[in-house]
PDB file of C-alpha atoms in Angstrom:
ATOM      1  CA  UNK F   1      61.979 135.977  76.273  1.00 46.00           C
ATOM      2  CA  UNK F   2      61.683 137.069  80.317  1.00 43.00           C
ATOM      3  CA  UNK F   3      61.948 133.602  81.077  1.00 44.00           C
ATOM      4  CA  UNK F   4      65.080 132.484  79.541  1.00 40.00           C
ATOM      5  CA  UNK F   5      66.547 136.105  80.881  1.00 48.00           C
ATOM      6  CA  UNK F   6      65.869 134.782  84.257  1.00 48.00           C
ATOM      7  CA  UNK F   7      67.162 131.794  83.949  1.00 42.00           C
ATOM      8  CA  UNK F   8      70.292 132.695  82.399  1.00 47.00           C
ATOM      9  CA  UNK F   9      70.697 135.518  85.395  1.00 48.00           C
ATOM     10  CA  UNK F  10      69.967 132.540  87.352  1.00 51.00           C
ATOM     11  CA  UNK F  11      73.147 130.214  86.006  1.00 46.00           C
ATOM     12  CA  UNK F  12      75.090 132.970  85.871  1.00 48.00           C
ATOM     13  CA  UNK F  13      74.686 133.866  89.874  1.00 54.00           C
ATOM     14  CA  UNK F  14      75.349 130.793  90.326  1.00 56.00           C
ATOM     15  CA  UNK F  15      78.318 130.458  88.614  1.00 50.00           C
ATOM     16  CA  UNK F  16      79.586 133.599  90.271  1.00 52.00           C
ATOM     17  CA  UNK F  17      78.884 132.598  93.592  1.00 56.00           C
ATOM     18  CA  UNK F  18      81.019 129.206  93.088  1.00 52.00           C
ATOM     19  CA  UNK F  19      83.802 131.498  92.264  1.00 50.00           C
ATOM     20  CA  UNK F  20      83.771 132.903  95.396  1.00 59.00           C
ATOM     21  CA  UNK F  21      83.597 129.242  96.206  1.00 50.00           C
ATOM     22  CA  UNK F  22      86.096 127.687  94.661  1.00 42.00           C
ATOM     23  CA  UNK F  23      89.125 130.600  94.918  1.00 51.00           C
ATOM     24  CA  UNK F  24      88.663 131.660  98.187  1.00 45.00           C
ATOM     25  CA  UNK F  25      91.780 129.644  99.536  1.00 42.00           C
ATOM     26  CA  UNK F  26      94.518 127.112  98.454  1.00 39.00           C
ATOM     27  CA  UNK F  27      93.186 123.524  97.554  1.00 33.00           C
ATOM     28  CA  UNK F  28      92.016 121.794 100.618  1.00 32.00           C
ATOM     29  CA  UNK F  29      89.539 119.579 102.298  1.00 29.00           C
ATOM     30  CA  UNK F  30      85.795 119.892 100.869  1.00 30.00           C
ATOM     31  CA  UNK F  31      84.624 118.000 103.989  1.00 26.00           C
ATOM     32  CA  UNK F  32      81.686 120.494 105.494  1.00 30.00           C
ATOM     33  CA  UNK F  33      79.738 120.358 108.747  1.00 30.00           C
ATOM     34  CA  UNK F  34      76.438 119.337 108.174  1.00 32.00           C
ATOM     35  CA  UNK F  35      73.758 122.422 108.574  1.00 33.00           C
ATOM     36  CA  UNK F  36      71.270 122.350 111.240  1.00 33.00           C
ATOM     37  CA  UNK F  37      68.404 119.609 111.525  1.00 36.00           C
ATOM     38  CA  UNK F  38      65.126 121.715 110.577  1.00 37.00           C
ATOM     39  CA  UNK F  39      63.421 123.370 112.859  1.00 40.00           C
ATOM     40  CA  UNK F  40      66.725 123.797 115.318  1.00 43.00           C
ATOM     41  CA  UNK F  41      67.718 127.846 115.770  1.00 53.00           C
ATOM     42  CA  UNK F  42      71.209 129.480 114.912  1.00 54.00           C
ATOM     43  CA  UNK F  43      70.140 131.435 118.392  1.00 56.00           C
ATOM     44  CA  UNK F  44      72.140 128.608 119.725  1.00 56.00           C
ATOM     45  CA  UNK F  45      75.439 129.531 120.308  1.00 58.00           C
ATOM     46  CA  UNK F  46      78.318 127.169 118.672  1.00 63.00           C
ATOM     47  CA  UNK F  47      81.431 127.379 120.754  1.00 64.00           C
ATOM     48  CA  UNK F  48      84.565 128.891 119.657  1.00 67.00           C
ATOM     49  CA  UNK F  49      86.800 126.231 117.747  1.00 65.00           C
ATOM     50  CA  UNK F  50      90.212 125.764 119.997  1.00 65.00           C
ATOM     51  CA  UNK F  51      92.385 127.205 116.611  1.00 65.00           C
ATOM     52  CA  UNK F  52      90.595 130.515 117.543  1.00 71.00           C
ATOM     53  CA  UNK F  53      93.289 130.951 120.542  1.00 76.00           C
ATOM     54  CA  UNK F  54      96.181 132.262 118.380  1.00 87.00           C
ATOM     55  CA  UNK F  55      94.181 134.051 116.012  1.00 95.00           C
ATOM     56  CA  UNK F  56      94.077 138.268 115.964  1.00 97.00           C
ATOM     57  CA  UNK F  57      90.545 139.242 117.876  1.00 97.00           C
ATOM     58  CA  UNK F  58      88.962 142.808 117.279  1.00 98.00           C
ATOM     59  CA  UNK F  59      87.260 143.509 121.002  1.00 98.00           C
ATOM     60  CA  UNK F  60      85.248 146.730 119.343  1.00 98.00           C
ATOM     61  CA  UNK F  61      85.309 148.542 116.388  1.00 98.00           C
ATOM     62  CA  UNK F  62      88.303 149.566 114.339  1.00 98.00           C
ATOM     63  CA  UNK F  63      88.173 152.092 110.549  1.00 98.00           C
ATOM     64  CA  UNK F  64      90.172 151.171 107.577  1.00 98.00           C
ATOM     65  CA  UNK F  65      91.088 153.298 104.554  1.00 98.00           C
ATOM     66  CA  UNK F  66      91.699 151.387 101.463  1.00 98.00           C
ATOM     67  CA  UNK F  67      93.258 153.479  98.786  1.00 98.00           C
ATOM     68  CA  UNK F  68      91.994 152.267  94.942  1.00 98.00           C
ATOM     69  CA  UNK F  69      93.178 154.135  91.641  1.00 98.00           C
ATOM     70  CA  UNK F  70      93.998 157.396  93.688  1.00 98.00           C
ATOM     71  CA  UNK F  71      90.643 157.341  95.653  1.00 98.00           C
ATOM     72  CA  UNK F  72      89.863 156.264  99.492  1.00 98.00           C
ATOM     73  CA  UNK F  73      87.648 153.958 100.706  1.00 98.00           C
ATOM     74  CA  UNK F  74      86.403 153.679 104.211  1.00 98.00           C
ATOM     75  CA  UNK F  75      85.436 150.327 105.920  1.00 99.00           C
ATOM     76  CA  UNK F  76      83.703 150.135 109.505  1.00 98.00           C
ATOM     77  CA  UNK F  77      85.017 147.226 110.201  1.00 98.00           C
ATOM     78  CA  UNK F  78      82.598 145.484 113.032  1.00 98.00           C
ATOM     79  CA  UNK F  79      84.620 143.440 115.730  1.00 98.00           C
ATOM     80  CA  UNK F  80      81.358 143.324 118.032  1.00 98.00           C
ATOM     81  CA  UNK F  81      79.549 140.829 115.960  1.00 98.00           C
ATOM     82  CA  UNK F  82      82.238 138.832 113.947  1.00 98.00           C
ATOM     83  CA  UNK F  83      85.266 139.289 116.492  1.00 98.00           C
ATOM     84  CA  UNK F  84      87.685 136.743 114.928  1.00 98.00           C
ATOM     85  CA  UNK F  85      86.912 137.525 110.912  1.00 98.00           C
ATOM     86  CA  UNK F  86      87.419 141.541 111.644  1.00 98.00           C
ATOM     87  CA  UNK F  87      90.780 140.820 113.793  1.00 98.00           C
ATOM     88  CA  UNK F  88      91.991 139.172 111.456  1.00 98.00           C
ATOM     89  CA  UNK F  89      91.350 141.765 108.662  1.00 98.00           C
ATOM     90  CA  UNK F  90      92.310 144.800 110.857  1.00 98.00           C
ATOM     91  CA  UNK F  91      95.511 142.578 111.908  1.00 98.00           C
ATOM     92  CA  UNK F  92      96.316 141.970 108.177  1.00 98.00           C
ATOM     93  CA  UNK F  93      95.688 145.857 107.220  1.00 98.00           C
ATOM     94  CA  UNK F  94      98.099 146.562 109.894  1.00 98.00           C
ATOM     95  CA  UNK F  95     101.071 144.252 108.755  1.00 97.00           C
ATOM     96  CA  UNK F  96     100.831 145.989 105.137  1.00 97.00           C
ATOM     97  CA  UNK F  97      99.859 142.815 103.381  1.00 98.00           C
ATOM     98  CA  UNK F  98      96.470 144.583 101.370  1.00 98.00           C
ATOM     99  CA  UNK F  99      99.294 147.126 100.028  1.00 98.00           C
ATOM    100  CA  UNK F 100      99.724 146.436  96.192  1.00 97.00           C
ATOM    101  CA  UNK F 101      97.487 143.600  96.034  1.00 97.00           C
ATOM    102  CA  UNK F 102      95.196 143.216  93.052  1.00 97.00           C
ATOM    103  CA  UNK F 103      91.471 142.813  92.645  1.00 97.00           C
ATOM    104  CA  UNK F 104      91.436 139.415  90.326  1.00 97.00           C
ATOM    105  CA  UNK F 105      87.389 139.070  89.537  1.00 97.00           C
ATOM    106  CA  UNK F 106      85.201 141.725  89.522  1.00 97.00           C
ATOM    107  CA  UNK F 107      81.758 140.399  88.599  1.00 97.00           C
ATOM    108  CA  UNK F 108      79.399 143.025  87.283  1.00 96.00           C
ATOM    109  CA  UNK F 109      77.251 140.874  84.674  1.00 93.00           C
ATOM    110  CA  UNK F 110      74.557 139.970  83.917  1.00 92.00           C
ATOM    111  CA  UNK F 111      73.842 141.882  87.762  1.00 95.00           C
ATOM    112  CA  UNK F 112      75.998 143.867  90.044  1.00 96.00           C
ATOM    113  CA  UNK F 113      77.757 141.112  92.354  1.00 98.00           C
ATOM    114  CA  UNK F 114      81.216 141.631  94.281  1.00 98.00           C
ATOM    115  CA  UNK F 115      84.518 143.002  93.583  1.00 98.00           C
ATOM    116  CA  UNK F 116      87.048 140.307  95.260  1.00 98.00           C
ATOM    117  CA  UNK F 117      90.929 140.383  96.328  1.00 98.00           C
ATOM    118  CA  UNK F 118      93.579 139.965  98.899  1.00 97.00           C
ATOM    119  CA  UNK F 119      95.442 137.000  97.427  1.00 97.00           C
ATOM    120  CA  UNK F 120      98.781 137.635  98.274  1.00 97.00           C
ATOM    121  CA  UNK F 121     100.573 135.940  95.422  1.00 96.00           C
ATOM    122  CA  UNK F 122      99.116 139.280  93.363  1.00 94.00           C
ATOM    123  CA  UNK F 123     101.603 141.354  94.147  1.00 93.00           C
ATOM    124  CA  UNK F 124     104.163 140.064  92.536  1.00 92.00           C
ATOM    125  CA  UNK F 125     103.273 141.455  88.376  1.00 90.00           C
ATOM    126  CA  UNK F 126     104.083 138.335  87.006  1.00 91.00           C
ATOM    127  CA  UNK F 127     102.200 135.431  89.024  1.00 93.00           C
ATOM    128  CA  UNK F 128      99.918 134.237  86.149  1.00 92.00           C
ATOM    129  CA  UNK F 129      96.625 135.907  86.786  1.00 89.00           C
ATOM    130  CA  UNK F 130      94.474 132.673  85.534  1.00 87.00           C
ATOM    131  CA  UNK F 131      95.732 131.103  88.789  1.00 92.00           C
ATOM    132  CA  UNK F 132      95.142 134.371  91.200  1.00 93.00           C
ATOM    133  CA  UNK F 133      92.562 133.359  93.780  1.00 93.00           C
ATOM    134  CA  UNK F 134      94.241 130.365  95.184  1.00 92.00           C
ATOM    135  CA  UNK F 135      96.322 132.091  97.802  1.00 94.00           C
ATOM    136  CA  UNK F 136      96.205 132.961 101.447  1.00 96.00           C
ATOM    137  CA  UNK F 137      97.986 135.125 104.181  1.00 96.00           C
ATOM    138  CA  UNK F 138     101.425 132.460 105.110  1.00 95.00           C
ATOM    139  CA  UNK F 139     102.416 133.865 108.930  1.00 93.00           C
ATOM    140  CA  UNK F 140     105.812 134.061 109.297  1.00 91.00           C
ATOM    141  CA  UNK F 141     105.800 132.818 112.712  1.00 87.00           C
ATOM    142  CA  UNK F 142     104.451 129.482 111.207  1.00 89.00           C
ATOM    143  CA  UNK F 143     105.531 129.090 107.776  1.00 92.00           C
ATOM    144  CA  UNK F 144     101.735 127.645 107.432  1.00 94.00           C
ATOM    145  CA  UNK F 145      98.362 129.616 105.953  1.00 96.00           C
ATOM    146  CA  UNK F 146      96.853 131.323 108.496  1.00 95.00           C
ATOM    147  CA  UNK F 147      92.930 130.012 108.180  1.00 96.00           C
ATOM    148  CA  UNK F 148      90.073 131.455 110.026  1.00 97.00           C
ATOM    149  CA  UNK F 149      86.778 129.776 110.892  1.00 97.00           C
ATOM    150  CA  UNK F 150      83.626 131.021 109.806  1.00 97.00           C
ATOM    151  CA  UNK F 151      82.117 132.756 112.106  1.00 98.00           C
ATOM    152  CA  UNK F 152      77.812 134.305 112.023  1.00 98.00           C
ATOM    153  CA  UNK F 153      76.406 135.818 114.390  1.00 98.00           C
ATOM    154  CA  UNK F 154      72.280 135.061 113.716  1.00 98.00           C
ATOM    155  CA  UNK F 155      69.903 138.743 114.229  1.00 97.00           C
ATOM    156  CA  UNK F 156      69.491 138.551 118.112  1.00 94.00           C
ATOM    157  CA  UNK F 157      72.118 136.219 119.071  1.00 95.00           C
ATOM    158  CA  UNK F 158      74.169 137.263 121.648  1.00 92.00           C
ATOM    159  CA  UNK F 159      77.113 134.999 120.219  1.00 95.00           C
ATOM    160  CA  UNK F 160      78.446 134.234 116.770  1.00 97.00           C
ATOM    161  CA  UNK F 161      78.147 130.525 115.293  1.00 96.00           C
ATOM    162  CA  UNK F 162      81.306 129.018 114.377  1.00 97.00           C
ATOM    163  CA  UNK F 163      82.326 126.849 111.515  1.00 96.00           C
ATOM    164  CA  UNK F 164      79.056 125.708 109.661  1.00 96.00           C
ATOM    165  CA  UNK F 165      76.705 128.278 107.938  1.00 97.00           C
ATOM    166  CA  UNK F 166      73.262 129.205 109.127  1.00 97.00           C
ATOM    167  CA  UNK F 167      69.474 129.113 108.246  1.00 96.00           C
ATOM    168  CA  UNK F 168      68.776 132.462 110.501  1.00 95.00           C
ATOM    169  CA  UNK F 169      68.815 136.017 109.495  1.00 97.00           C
ATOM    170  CA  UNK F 170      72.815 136.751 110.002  1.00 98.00           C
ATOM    171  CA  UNK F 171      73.467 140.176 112.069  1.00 98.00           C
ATOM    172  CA  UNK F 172      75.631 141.623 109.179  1.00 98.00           C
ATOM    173  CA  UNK F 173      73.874 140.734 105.975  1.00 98.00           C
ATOM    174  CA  UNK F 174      74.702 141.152 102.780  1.00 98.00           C
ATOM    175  CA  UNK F 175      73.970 144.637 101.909  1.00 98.00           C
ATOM    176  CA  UNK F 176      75.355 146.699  99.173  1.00 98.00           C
ATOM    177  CA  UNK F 177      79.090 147.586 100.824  1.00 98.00           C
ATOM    178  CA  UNK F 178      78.898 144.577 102.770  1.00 98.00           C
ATOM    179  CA  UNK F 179      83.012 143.440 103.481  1.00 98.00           C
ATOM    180  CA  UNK F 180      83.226 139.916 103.722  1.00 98.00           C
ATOM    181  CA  UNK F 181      85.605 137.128 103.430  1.00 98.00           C
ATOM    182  CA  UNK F 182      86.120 134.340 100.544  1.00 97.00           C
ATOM    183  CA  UNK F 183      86.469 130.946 101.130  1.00 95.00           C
ATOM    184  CA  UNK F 184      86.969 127.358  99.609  1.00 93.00           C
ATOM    185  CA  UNK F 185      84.089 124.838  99.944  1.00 92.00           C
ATOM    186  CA  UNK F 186      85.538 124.083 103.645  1.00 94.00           C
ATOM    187  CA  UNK F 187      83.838 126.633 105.830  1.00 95.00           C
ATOM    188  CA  UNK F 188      86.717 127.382 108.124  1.00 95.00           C
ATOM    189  CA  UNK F 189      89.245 128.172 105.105  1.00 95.00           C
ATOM    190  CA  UNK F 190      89.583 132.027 105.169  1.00 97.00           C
ATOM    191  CA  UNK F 191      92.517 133.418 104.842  1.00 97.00           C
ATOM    192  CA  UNK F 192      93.001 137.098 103.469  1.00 98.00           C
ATOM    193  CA  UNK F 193      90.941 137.346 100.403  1.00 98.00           C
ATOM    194  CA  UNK F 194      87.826 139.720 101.281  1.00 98.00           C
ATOM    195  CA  UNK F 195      84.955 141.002  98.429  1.00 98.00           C
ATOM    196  CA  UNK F 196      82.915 144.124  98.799  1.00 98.00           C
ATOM    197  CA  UNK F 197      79.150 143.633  97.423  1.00 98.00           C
ATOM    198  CA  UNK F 198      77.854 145.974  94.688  1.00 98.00           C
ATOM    199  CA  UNK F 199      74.171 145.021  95.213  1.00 98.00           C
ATOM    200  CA  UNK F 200      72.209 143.883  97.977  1.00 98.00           C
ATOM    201  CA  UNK F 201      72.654 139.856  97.720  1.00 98.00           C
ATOM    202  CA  UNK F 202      70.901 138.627 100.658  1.00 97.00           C
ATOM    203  CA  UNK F 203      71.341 135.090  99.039  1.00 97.00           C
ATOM    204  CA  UNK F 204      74.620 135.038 100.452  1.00 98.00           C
ATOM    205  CA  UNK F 205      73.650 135.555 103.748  1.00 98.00           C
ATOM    206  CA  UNK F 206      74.598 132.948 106.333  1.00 97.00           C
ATOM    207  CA  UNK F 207      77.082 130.774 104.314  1.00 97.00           C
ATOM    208  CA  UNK F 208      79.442 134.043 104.581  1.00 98.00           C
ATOM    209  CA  UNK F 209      81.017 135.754 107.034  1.00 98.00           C
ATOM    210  CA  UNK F 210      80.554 139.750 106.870  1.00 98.00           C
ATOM    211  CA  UNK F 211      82.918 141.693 108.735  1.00 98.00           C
ATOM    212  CA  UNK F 212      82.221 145.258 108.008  1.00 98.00           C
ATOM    213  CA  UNK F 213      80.782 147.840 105.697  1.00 99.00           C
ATOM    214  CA  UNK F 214      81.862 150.536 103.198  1.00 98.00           C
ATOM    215  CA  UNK F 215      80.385 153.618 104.553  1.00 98.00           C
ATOM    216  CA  UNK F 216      82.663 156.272 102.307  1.00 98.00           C
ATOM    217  CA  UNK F 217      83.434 155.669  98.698  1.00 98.00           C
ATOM    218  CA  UNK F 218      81.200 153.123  97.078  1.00 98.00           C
ATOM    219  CA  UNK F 219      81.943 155.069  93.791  1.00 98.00           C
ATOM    220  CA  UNK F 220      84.948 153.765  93.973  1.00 98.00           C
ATOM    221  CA  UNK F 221      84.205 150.681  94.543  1.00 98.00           C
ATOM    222  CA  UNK F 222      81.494 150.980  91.522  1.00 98.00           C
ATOM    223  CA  UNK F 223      84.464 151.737  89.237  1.00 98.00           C
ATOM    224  CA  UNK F 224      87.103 148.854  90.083  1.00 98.00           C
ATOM    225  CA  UNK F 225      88.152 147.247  87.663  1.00 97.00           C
ATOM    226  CA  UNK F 226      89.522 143.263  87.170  1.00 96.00           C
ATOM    227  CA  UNK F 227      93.440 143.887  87.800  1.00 96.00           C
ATOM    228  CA  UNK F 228      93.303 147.429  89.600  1.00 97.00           C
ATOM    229  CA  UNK F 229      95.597 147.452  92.930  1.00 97.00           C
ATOM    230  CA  UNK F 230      95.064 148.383  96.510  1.00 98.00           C
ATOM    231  CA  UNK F 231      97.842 151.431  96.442  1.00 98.00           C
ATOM    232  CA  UNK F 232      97.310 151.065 100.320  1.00 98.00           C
ATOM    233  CA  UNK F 233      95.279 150.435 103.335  1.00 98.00           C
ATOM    234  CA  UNK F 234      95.414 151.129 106.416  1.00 98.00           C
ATOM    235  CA  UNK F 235      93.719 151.289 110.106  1.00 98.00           C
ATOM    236  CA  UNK F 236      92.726 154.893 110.788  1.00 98.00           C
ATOM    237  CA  UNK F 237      90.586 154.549 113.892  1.00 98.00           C
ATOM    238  CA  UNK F 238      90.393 151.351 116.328  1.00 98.00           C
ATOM    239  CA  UNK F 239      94.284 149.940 116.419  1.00 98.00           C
ATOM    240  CA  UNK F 240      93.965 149.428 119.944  1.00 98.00           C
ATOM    241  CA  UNK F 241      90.747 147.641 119.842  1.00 98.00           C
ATOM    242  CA  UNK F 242      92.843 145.066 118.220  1.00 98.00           C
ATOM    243  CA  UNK F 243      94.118 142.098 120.232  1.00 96.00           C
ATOM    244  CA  UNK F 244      97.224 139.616 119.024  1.00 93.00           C
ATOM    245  CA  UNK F 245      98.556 138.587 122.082  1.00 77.00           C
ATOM    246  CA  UNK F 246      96.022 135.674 123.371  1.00 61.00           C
TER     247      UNK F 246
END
């Protein structure tokens, strides 16, 4: 019957979405920010957490080429509205890290949903694939997981809101090709593993952060498969919009 359809399309979403939950980044700290009291706007700015300072910053616009099963695609990646989330990317893309890296969950059932990667332990062939999704970028300079804060910018705002999601429409929604980054249940534990949407999945919206959009080559993306590699990526356009030095 329709009903039970919906319903399991419902559990299922659900499901899906706690995997993006749940295997954005190594095991930490559940402990979230409580969201706003109702009736208070996102169009209030949240200032920018102090662990920001160190962190890649994308003052512009910058293009990346990802290279899947022989084909490109292009990301606009959008350091305007989500300046910290798209440094880091474009920073990441620059160091070669995205280079043989696999796509571990691609969720296409019972509804288009996302296509996810960027855990660095999947480059090496034999890391276990049941436990690919726990991993994030380590810096060098640190020896530590380089973590990022969620960071929305609300339709209007003139600055994003940092680490706690939001009730307001988000500038960069979740739109089919929408680039954005998974997380654990902690909201500012981002690392390097990104998804791509294959539908429009405005449910997502403002728990989040999207950093960019696929504007070449969503057939591509269409066609990845669970366990296909990123051959390559790489910044085409916007490498000097891209500040490391704080």
């Amino acid at each position: 019957m329709m009903w039970l359809q919906r319903i399991r399309t419902s559990l299922v979403m659900g499901m899906a979405i706690a995997l993006i939950v749940l295997t954005g980044c190594s095991v930490q700290s559940d402990v979230a920010q409580a969201p706003p009291e109702d009736g208070a706007s996102d169009l209030m700015e949240t200032p920018m957490p102090a662990q920001t300072a160190n962190l890649p910053r994308l003052n512009g616009e910058a293009t990346v080429q990802l290279t899947v099963n022989g084909s490109p695609i292009v990301i606009q990646v959008n350091g305007n509205d989500a300046p910290i989330t798209a440094g880091n990317f474009v920073d990441l893309v620059n160091q070669g890290v995205y280079n043989g890296l696999v796509f571990h969950r691609v969720v296409r059932d019972p509804q288009p949903f996302v296509v996810q990667g960027g855990d660095p332990q999947g480059r090496d062939p034999n890391f276990p694939a049941s436990r690919l999704g726990t991993g994030g970028f380590i810096d060098p300079a640190t020896q530590s997981e380089r973590r990022i804060p969620l960071e929305i910018k609300p339709a209007g705002g003139s600055e994003p809101v940092y680490s706690r999601p939001i009730a307001d429409p988000p500038e960069l929604p979740h739109t089919r090709g929408a680039v954005a980054m998974a997380r654990s249940q902690s909201p500012d534990s981002a690392s390097s593993q990104f998804y791509i949407t294959l539908a429009d999945l405005d449910f997502l919206d403002g728990n989040y952060a999207v950093f960019g959009y696929v504007t070449s080559g969503m057939e591509v993306v269409d066609q990845i498969q669970q366990g296909d590699r990123i051959e390559s990526a790489e910044v085409t356009e916007g490498i000097d919009n891209l500040q490391t030095d704080q």
